[in-house]
mmCIF file of C-alpha atoms in Angstrom:
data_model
loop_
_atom_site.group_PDB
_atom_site.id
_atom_site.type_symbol
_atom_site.label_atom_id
_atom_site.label_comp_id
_atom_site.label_asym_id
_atom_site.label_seq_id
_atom_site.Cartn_x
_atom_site.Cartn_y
_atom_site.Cartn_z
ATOM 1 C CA UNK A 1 49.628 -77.502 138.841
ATOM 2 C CA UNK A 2 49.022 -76.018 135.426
ATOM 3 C CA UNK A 3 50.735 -77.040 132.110
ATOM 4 C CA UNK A 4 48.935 -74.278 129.934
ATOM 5 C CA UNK A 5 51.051 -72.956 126.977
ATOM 6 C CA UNK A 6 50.017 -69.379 126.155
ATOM 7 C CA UNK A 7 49.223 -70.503 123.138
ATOM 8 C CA UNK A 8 46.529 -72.657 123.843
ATOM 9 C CA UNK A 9 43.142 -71.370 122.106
ATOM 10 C CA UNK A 10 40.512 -70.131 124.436
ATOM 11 C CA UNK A 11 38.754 -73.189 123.814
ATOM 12 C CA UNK A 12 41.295 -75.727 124.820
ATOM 13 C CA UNK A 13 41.968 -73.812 127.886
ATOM 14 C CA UNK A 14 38.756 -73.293 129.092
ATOM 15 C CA UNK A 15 37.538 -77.491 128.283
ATOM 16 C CA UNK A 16 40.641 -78.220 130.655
ATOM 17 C CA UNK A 17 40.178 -75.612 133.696
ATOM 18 C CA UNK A 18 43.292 -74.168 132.255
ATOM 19 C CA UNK A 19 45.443 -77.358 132.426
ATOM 20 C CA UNK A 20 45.044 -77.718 136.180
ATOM 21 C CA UNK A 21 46.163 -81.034 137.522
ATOM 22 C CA UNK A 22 46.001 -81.562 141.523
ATOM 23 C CA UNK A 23 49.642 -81.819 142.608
ATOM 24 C CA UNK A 24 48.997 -84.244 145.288
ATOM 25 C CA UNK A 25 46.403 -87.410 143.726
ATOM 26 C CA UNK A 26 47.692 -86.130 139.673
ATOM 27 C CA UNK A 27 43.157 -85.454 139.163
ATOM 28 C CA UNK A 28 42.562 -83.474 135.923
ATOM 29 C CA UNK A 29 39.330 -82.446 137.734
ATOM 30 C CA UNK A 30 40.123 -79.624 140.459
ATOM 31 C CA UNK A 31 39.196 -80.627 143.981
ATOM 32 C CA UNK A 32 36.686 -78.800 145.806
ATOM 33 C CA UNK A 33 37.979 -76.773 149.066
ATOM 34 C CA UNK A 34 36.032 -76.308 151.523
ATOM 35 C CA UNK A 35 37.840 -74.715 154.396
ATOM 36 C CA UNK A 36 36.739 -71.531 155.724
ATOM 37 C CA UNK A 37 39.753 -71.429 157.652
ATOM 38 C CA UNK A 38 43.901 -72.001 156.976
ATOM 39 C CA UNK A 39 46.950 -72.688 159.210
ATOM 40 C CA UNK A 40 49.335 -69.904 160.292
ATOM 41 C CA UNK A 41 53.414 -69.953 159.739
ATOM 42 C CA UNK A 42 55.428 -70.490 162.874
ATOM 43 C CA UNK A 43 56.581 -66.578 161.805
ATOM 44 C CA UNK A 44 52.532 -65.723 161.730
ATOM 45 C CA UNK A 45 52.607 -65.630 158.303
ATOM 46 C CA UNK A 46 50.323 -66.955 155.849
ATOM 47 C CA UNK A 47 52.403 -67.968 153.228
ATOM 48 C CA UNK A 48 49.770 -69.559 151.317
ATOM 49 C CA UNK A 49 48.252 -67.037 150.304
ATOM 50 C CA UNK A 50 44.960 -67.895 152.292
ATOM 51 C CA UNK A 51 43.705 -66.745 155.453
ATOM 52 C CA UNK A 52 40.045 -67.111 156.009
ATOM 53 C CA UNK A 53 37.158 -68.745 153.655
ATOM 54 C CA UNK A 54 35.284 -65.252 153.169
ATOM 55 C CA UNK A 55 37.288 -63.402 151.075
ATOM 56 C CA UNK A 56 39.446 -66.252 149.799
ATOM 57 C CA UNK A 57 38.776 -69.255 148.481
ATOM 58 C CA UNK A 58 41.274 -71.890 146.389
ATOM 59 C CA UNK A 59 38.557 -73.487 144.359
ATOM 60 C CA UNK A 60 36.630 -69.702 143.951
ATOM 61 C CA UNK A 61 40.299 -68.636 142.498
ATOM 62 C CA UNK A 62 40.461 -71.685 139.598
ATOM 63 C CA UNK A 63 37.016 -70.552 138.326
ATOM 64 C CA UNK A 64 38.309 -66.906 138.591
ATOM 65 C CA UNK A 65 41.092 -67.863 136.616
ATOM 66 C CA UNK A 66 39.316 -69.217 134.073
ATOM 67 C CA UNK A 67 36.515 -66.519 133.439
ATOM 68 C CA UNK A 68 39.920 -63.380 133.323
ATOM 69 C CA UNK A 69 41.135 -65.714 130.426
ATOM 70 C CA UNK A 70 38.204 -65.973 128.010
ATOM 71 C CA UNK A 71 37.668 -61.951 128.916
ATOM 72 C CA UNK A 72 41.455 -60.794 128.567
ATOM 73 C CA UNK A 73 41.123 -59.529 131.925
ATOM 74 C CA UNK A 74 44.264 -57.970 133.280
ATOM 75 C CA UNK A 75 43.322 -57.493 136.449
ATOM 76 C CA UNK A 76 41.216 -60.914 136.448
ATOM 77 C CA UNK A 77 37.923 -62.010 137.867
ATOM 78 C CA UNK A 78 35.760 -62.252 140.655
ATOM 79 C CA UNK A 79 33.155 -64.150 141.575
ATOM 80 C CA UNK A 80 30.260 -63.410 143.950
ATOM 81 C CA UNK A 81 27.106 -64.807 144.907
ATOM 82 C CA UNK A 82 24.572 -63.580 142.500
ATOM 83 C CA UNK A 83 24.382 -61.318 139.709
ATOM 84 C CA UNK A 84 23.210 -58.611 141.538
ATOM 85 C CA UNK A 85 25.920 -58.887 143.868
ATOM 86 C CA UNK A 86 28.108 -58.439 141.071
ATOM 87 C CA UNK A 87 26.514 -55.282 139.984
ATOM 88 C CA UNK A 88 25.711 -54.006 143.175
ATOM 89 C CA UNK A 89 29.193 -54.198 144.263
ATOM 90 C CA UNK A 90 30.044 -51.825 140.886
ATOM 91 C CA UNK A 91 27.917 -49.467 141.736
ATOM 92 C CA UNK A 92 29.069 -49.736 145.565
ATOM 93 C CA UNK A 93 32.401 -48.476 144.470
ATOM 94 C CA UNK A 94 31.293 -45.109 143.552
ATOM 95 C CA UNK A 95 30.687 -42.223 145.828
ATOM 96 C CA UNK A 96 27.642 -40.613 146.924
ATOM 97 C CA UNK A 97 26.433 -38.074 143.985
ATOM 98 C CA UNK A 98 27.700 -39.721 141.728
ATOM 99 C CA UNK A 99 26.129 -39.439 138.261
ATOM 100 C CA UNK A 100 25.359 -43.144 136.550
ATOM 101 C CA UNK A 101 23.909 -43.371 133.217
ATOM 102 C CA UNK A 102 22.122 -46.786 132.751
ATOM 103 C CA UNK A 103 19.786 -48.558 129.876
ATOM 104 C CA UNK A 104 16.494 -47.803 129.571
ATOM 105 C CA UNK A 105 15.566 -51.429 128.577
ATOM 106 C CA UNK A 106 17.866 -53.705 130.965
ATOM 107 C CA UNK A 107 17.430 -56.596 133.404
ATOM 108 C CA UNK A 108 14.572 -55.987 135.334
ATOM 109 C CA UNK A 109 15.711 -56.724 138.722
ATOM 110 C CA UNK A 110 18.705 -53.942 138.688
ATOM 111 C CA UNK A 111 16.814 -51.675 136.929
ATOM 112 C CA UNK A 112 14.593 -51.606 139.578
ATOM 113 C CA UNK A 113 17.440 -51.583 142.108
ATOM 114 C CA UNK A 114 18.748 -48.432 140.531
ATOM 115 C CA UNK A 115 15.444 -46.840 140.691
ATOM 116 C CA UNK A 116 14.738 -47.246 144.272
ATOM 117 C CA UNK A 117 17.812 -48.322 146.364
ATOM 118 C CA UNK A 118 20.851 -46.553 144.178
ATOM 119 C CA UNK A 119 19.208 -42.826 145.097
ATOM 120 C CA UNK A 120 19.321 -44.199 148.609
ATOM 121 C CA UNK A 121 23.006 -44.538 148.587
ATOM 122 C CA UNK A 122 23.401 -40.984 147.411
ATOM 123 C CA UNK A 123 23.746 -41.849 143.441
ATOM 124 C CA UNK A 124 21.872 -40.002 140.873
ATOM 125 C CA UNK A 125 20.829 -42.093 137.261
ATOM 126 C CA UNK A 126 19.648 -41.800 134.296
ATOM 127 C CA UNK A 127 17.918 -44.028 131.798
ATOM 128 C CA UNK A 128 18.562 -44.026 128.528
ATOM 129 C CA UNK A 129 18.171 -45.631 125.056
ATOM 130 C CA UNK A 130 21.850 -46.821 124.995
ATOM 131 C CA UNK A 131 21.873 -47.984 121.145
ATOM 132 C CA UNK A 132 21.260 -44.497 120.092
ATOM 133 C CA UNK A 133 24.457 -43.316 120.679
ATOM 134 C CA UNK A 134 23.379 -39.283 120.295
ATOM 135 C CA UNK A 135 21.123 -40.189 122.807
ATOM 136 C CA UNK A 136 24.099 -41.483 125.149
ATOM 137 C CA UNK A 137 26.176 -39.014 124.508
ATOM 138 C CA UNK A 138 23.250 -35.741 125.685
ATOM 139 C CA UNK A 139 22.553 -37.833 128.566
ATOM 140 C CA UNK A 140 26.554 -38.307 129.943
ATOM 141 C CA UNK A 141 27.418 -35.372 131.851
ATOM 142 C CA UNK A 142 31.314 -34.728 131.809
ATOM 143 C CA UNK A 143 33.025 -34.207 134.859
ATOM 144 C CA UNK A 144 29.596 -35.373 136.577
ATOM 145 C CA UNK A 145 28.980 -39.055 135.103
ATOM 146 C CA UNK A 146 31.457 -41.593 137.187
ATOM 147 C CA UNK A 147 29.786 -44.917 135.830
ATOM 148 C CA UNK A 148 28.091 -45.829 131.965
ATOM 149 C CA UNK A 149 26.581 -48.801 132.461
ATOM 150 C CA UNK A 150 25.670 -50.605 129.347
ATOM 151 C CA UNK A 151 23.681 -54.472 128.802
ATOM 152 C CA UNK A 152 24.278 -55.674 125.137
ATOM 153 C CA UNK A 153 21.917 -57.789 123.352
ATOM 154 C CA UNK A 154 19.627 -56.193 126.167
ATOM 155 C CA UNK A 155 16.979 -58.376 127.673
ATOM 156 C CA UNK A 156 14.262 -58.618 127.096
ATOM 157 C CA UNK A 157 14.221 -57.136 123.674
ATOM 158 C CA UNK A 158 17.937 -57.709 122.422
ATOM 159 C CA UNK A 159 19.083 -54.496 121.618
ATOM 160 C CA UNK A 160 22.614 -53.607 120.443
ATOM 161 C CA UNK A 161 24.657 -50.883 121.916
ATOM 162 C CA UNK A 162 28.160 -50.238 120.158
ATOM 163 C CA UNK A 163 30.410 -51.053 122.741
ATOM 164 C CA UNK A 164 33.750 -49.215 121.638
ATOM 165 C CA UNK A 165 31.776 -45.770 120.651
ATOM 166 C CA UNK A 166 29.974 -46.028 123.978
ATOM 167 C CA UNK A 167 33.613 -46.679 125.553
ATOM 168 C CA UNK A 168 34.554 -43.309 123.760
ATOM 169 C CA UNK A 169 31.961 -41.462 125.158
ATOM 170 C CA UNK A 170 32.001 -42.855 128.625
ATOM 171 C CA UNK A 171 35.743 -41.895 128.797
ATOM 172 C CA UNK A 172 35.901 -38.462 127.300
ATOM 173 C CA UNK A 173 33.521 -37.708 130.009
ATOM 174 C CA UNK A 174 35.863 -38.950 132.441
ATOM 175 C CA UNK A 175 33.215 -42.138 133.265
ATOM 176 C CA UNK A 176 34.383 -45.288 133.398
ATOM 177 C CA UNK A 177 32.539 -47.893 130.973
ATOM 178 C CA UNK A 178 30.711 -51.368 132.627
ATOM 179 C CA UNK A 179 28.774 -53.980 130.306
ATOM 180 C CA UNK A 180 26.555 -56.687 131.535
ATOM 181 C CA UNK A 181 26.954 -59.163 128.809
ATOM 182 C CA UNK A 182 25.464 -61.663 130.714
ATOM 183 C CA UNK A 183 23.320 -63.223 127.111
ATOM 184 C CA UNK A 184 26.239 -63.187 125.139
ATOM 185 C CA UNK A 185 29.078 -65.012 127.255
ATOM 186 C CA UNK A 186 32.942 -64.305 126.449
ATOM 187 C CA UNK A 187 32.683 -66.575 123.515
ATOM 188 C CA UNK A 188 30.425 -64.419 121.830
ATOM 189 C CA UNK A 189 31.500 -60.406 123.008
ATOM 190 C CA UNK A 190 34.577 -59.703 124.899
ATOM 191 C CA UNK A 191 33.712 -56.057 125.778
ATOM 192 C CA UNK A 192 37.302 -55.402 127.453
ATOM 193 C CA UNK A 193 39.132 -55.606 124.431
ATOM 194 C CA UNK A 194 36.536 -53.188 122.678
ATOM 195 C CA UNK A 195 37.072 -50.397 125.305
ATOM 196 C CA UNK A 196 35.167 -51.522 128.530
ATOM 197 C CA UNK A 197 36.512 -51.309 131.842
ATOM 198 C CA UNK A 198 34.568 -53.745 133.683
ATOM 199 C CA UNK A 199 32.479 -57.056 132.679
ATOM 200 C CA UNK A 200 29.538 -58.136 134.356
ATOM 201 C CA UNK A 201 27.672 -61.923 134.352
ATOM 202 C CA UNK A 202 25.290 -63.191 136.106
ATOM 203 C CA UNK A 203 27.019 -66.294 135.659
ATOM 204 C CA UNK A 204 24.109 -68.159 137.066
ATOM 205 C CA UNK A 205 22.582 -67.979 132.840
ATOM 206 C CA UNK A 206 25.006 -68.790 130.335
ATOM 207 C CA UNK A 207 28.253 -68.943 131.818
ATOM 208 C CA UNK A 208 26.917 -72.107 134.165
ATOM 209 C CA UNK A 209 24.551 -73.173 131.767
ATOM 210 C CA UNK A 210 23.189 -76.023 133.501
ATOM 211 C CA UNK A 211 20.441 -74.227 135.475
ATOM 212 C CA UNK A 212 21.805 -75.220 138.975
ATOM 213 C CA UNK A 213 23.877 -72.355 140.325
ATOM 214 C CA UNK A 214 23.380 -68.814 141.407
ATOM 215 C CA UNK A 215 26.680 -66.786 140.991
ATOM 216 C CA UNK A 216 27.944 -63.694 139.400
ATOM 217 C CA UNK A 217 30.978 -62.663 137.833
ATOM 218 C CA UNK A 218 33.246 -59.729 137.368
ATOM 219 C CA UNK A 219 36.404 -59.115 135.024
ATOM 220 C CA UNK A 220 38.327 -55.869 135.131
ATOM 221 C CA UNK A 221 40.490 -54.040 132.527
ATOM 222 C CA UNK A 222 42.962 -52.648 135.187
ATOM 223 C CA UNK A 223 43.891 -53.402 138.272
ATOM 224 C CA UNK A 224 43.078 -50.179 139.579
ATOM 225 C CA UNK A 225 41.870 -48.012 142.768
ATOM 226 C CA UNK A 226 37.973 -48.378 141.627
ATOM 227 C CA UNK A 227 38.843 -52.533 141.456
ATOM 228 C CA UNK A 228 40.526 -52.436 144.414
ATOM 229 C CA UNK A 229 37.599 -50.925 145.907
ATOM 230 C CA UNK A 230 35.023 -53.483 144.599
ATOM 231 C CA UNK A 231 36.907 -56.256 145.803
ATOM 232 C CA UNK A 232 37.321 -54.978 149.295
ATOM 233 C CA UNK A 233 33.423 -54.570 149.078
ATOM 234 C CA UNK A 234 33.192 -58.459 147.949
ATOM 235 C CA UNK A 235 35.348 -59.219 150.849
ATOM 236 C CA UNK A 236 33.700 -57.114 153.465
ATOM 237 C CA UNK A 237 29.955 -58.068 152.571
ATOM 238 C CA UNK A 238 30.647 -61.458 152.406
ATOM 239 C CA UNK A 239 29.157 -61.725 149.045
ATOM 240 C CA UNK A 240 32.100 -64.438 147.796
ATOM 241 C CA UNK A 241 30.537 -67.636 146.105
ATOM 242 C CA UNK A 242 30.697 -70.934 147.428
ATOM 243 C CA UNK A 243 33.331 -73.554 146.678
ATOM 244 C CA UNK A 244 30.833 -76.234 145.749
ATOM 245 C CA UNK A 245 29.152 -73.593 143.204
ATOM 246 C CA UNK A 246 32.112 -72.337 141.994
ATOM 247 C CA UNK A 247 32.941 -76.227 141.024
ATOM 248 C CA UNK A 248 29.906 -76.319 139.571
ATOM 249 C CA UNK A 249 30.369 -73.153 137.461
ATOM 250 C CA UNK A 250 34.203 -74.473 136.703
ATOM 251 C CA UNK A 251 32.667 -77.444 135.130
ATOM 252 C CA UNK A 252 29.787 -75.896 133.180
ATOM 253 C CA UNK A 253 32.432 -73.365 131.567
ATOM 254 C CA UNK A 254 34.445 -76.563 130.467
ATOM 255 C CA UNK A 255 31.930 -76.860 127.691
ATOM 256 C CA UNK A 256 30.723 -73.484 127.049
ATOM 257 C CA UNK A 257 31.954 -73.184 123.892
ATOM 258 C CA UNK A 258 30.220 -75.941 122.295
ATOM 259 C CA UNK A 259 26.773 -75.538 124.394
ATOM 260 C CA UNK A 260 26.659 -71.656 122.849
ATOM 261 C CA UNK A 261 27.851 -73.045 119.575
ATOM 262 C CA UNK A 262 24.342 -75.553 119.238
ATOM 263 C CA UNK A 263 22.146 -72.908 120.866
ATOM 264 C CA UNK A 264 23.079 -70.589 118.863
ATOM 265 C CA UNK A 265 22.874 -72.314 115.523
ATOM 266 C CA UNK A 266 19.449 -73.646 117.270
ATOM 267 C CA UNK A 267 18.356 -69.845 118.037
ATOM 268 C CA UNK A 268 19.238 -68.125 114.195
ATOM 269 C CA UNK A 269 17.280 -70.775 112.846
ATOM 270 C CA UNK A 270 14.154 -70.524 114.985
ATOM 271 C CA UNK A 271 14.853 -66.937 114.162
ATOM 272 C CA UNK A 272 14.580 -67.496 110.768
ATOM 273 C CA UNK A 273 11.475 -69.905 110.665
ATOM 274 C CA UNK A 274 9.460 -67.716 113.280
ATOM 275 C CA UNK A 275 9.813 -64.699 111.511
ATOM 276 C CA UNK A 276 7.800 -66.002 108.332
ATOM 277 C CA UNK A 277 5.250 -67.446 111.034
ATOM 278 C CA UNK A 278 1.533 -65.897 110.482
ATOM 279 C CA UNK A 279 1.406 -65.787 114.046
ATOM 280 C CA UNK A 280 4.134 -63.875 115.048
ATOM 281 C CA UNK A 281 3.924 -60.442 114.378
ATOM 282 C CA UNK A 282 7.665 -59.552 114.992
ATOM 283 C CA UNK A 283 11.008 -61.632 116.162
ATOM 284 C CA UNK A 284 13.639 -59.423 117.856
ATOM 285 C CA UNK A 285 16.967 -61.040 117.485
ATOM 286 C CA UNK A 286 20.006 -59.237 116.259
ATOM 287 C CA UNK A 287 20.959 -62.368 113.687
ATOM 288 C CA UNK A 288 18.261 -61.298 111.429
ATOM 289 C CA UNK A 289 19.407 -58.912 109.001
ATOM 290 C CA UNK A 290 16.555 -56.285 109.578
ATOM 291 C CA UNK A 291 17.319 -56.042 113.320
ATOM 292 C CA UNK A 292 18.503 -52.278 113.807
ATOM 293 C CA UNK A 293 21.439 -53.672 115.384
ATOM 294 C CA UNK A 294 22.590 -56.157 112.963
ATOM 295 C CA UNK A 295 25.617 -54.589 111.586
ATOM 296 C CA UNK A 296 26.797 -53.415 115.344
ATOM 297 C CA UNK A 297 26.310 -57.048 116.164
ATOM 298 C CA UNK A 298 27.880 -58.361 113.466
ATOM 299 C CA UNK A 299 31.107 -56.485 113.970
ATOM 300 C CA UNK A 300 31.516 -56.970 118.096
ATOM 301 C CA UNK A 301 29.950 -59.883 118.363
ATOM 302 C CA UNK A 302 31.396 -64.003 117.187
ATOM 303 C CA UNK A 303 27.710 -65.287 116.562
ATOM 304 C CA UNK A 304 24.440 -63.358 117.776
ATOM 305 C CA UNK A 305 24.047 -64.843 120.827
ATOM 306 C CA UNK A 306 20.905 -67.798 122.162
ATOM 307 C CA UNK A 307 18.639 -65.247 123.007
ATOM 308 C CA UNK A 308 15.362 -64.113 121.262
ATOM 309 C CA UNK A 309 12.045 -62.680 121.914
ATOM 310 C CA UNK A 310 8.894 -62.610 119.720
ATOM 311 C CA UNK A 311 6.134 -60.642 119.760
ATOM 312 C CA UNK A 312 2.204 -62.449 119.125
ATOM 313 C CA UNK A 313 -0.137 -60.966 116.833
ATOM 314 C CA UNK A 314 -2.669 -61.697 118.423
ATOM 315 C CA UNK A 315 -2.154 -59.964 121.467
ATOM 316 C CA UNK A 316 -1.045 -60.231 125.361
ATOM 317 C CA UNK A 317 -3.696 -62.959 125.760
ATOM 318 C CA UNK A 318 -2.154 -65.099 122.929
ATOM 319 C CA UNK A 319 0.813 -64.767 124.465
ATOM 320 C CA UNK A 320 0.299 -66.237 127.522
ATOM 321 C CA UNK A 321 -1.727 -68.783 126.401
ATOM 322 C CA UNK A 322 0.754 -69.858 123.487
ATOM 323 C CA UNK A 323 3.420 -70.381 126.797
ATOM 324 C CA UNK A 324 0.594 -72.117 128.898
ATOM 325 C CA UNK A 325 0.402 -74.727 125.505
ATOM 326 C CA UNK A 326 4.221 -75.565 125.075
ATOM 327 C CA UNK A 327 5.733 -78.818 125.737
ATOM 328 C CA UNK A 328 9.271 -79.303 124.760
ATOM 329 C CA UNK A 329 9.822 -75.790 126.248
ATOM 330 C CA UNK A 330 9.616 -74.951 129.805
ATOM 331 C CA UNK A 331 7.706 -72.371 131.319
ATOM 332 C CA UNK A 332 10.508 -70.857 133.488
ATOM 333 C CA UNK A 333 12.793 -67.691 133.917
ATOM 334 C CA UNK A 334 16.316 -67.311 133.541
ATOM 335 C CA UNK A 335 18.315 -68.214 130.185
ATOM 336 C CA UNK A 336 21.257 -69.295 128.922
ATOM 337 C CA UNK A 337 20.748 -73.048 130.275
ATOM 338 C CA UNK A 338 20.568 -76.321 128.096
ATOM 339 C CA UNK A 339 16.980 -76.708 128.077
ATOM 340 C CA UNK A 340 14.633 -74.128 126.021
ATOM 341 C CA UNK A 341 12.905 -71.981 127.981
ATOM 342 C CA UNK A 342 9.896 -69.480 127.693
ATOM 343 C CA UNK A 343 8.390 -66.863 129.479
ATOM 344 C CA UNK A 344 6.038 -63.816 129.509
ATOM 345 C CA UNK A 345 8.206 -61.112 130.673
ATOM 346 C CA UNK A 346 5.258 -58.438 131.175
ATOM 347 C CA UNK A 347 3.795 -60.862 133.775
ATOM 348 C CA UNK A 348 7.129 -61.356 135.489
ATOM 349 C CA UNK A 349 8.411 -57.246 135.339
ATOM 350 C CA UNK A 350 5.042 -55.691 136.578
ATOM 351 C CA UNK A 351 3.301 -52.147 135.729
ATOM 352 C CA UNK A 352 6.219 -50.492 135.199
ATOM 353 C CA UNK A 353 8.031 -52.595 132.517
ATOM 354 C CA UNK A 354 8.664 -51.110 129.457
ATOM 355 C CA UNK A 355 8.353 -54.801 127.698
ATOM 356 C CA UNK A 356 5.461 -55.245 125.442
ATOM 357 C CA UNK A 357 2.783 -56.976 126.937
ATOM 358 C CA UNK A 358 2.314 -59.360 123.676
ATOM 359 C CA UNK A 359 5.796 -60.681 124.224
ATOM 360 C CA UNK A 360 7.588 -63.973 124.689
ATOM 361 C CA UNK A 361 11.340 -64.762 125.673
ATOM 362 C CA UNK A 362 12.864 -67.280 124.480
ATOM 363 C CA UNK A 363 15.854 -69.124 125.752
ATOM 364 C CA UNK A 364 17.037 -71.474 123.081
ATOM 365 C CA UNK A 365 18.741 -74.574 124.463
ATOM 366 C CA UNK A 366 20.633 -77.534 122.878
ATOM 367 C CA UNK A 367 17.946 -80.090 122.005
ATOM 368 C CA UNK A 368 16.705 -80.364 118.577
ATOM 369 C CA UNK A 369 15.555 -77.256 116.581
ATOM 370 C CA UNK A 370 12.801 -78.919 114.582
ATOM 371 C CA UNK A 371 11.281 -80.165 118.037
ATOM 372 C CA UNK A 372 11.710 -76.608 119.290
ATOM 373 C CA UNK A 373 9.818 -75.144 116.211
ATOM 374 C CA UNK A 374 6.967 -77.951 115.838
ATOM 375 C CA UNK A 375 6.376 -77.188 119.631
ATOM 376 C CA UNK A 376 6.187 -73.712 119.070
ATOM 377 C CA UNK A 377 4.238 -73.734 115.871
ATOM 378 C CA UNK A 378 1.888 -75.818 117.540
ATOM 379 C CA UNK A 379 1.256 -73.573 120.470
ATOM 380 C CA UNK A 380 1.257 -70.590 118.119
ATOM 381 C CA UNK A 381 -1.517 -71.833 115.909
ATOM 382 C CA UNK A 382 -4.098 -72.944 118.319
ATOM 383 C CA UNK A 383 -3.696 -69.468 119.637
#
């Protein structure tokens, strides 16, 4: 049961599930359900709506519901086990020799995918510095290129690709346009309404926010043939999320707005203090007004996101061993939860990353940004 006005902010709607109140015990929290398996009409109908637990689930849909309304999805959401089985399943939906045109700096994990599994499958990519948008444009190959794939701030070094002149480019070529904005959360970018066709999360990071659940997340433009096509390959490799996880990531998106609200006001001031720090030689974060993607940023974006990296002067060995001296922040991967995290990202990425190997990521959570400096500074200086 939902008593949602339509003109209910995003806020309000996403604090309350979208208004849902169970019709049969009058909860405001949405019960979890966990049957894999639902009862037939006497006509053999299903007038439910449900039919089996793996490509259906009623709890799955409420989270659904809620991530198509902070992205102004028309064709709505869906959720799948991980990140990468969100992005996989995009790239699934093509056909073999098909041209993609990806970022050169990008999560690790599918830019390695791309690399070595997507050829596999028959797809040909091509790296490229997104944010240079001259660049982008001599690497799409009209008639050819089927999928742009774009990640904006892009981790781990936060650049900023201009999402509606990418989306101009991607569809004069007669490509579709996907963006992972997985750091910045719908409260921050909403890349649909700027001329992308499809949203990715790994909804595990910010979206969640409480470090406990894997899941990923998709939001389409239009309810077209290619999103037709990447929920049949949800459905048929089983790659739907859990009801208990999707409960989970229901209730961490209750208070997303005001967890990215305090880390972000937490990250643009570490921002601030770290880049006057002797020991830092550079901070990459697109708040700061030097950042070459500032004003791109600043026009798409509500807020520059919890993300930042910094680079040590001193070198890869500093690096590590400022992380290995921390105490208020965590030595851990991932992002986007409450608690500050930090990490080497050469260490993590291997030979082949293109990350500097004197930098640090830093996940800015919620707890207080003096702490999260004097730990830092600390670290830093015995260095």
């Amino acid at each position: 049961m939902s008593h949602a006005p339509r003109h209910w902010s995003k806020k309000s709607l996403a604090a309350q599930a979208l208004g849902h109140v169970d019709p049969v015990t009058k909860a405001v929290v949405p019960p979890i359900h966990v049957a894999t398996t639902y009862l037939r009409d006497p006509d053999n109908q299903y007038s439910s709506g449900y039919v089996y637990g793996r490509p259906d689930n009623a709890t799955v849909r409420e989270a659904e519901g809620v991530i198509a309304m902070l992205e102004e999805a028309e064709a709505g959401a869906l959720l799948f086990s991980s990140g990468m089985a969100a992005a996989t399943a995009v790239f699934g939906a093509l056909d073999p020799g098909d041209h993609i045109v990806a970022p050169t700096i990008m999560y690790w994990a599918l830019r390695r995918w791309l690399s070595e599994e997507a050829t596999r499958w028959g797809l040909r990519v091509d790296f490229v510095a997104t944010d240079d948008l001259d660049a982008l444009k001599a690497a799409v190959r009209p008639g050819e290129t089927k999928l742009v794939w774009l990640e904006t701030p892009s981790n781990p070094l936060w650049t900023i690709t201009d999402i509606a002149a990418a989306a101009e480019i991607a569809h004069a070529a007669g490509a579709r346009l996907a963006v992972d904005s997985t750091a910045s959360s719908p409260v921050v970018t909403r890349p649909l309404t700027l001329g992308a066709d499809v949203v990715m999360h790994a909804a595990t990071k910010v979206l969640n926010g409480h470090s406990d659940v894997i899941a990923g997340a998709l939001a389409g433009a239009k309810a077209d043939a290619f999103w037709a096509r990447i929920q049949r390959i949800r459905s048929g490799n089983g790659a739907i999320l859990g009801p208990f996880e999707a409960y989970l990531l229901m209730r961490g998106m209750r208070t997303l707005h005001l967890r990215i609200a305090a880390q972000m006001a937490n990250a643009g001031a570490l921002a601030q203090r770290l880049d006057a720090h002797p020991a830092v030689a550079q901070v990459l974060y697109p708040g700061l007004a030097r950042h070459p993607g500032h004003a791109v940023a600043a026009r798409q974006m509500n807020g520059f996101g919890t993300m930042l990296s910094i680079r040590v002067a001193a070198g890869e060995a500093a690096a590590i061993a400022t992380a290995a001296r921390v105490g208020l922040w965590k030595r851990a991967t991932s992002l986007g939860g409450v608690e500050s995290l930090i990490e080497h990202r050469a260490s993590i990425e291997g030979p082949s990353t293109p990350c500097p190997p004197d930098l640090l990521r830093l996940s800015v959570g919620i707890e207080d940004a003096d702490d999260l400096f004097a730990d830092l500074d600390q670290a830093l200086r015995h260095g």
